[in-house]
Amino acid sequence: MSTAKTAQATKTTPTAPAPDVLIVGAGLYGLTLAERIATQLRRRVLLIDRRSHIGGNCYSAFDPETGIECHQYGAHLFHTSDETVWAYANQFTTFTNYVHKVYTTHHGEVFPLPINLGTINQFFHAAYTPAEARALITEQAQSAPAEPQNLAEQGISLIGQPLFDAFIKNYTAKQWQTPAEELSPDIIKRLPVRYTYDNRYFNNTHEGLPTDGYEAWFKNMLRAGGDLVEVRLDTDYFTDPAIQTLRATQPLTIFTGPIDQYFDYRFGELKWRSLTLEKEVLDVDDFQGCPVMNYADLEPTYTRIHEFKHFHPERHTDCYAPGSGKTVIVREYSKTWHRGDEPYYPVNTADDRAKLAQYQALAAETPNLIFGGRLGAYAYLDMDQTIAAALAQFETLKSRFNA
Ligand code: FAD
Ligand code: UDP
């Protein structure tokens, strides 16, 4: 693997061999394909990213003041039921036994999420059995159609009107600033609803955090590729002079940036939500007692607070141990995306889907160009889905190299 520094040196060497594949974006999609192409096809990859680090939005860094690992682009929890993805990821990192649990504050009271028997009984001040709770929710969900077409209908059909109004309606309004009637029902289908007291946030077979952090995981992927993978950071596909020279030769390119930007927004912008992440170091051992606290009401205006030390209860170094006197929190606010902001969540309205189809038709006509990843596919992909998509793309790519 070339490090960023040696990559800078390579950049100015005129005799550097041309890459077989240019990958734009060193996020999980780009990293997975770089690793596969290098180790399985023995082809040269040039992997570029406009940021100064690898890992895309999954990147985390150890806070210099406290030593606590902080996820730079919002909290990232790895979870999957895909055995192929799990085996693939485990080649490069081990995972901790972390199990994600989330709480939410509504009208000054804390409730467990996702909606489970504990949430229902606390909300209705009751002691319902699973069957009683199910009967109640079925009755309260009667206003929803049998086949929900949007997030509001889907939410009400899953948990009934009162719980929807308390825990979903205003949080979703803050998060998406788009009427729930215009949002895809898939957004809310991600959350389980349980008639037990199980409050694991995810339903997957495997769950955990990379033991030594996300960057260590991703560095191991690059290490596997050896000298066949050259990484250039702080390198923008659209402006870097050396990349413009390379582009003129039309190399096989895997582009994981925004598909509408690639085509200079000729059919208009695809809508995204962006985030403001406000980090604060506090002189207390423990701020909130859990990794993530959601805020279900319109006030406060942030959607949630992350407290990073709780993601690694297995770590016993000073900064994680009781008595450290320090913690790091991040308040997460959703905001409308404008050009130049980081795109985080695809809004994906019907209008966006129509534009996306136009861009995809154009992409299909462009030789030697493959779009992928959450920005290239304009899709809400979890990490495991991103890896699965990259592995599937690799299978298609193999035929280009007669492998
Ligand atoms: P990215 O990580 O976005 O990487 C794309 C890279 O391309 C970026 O580094 C970018 O700088 C680079 N790039 C773009 N344009 C250019 C250009 N012109 N030139 C050079 N480089 C360029 N998934 C989970 O499984 N669990 C979670 O808990 C979870 N939490 C999330 C929380 C948030 C707030 C968000 C937004 C996503 C979350 N995800 C989570 C999803 C996860 O982030 C994605 O699955 C993953 O990051 C997708 O990887 P990617 O490579 O497609 O995209
Ligand atoms: N959601 C909500 N209230 C919550 C948590 C989630 O209304 O307390 C809705 C909201 O619309 C959100 C979606 O469920 O966008 C998916 O939630 P998840 O926690 O998976 O969101 P992510 O972590 O991807 O931001």
XYZ file of C-alpha atoms and ligand atoms in Angstrom, residues 104 113 151 167-168 171-172 175-176 187-188 190-191 201 294 304 345 380, ligand 2:
43
model
C -35.549 8.570 23.429
C -36.366 2.242 21.593
C -43.692 6.895 5.857
C -42.017 9.048 18.874
C -41.959 9.275 15.085
C -38.452 13.272 15.083
C -39.070 12.544 11.411
C -34.770 14.697 10.523
C -36.238 15.040 7.026
C -37.220 4.537 5.978
C -39.350 3.446 8.910
C -35.769 -0.305 9.182
C -36.885 -0.062 12.798
C -31.928 -1.667 18.165
C -32.891 10.562 20.650
C -29.971 13.012 19.031
C -29.248 10.979 3.575
C -29.665 4.635 1.815
N -37.189 7.533 13.637
C -38.056 8.282 14.423
N -37.805 8.386 15.760
C -36.728 7.829 16.352
C -35.845 7.071 15.574
C -36.100 6.950 14.213
O -39.001 8.840 13.908
O -36.546 7.978 17.576
C -37.477 7.428 12.190
C -36.872 8.596 11.402
O -37.723 8.885 10.314
C -35.549 8.025 10.949
C -35.925 6.564 10.659
O -36.887 6.245 11.670
O -35.068 8.695 9.810
C -34.774 5.588 10.676
O -34.173 5.628 11.950
P -32.664 5.200 12.193
O -32.356 5.276 13.631
O -32.410 3.920 11.490
O -31.925 6.385 11.421
P -30.379 6.635 11.107
O -29.588 6.059 12.230
O -30.122 6.012 9.785
O -30.328 8.122 11.073
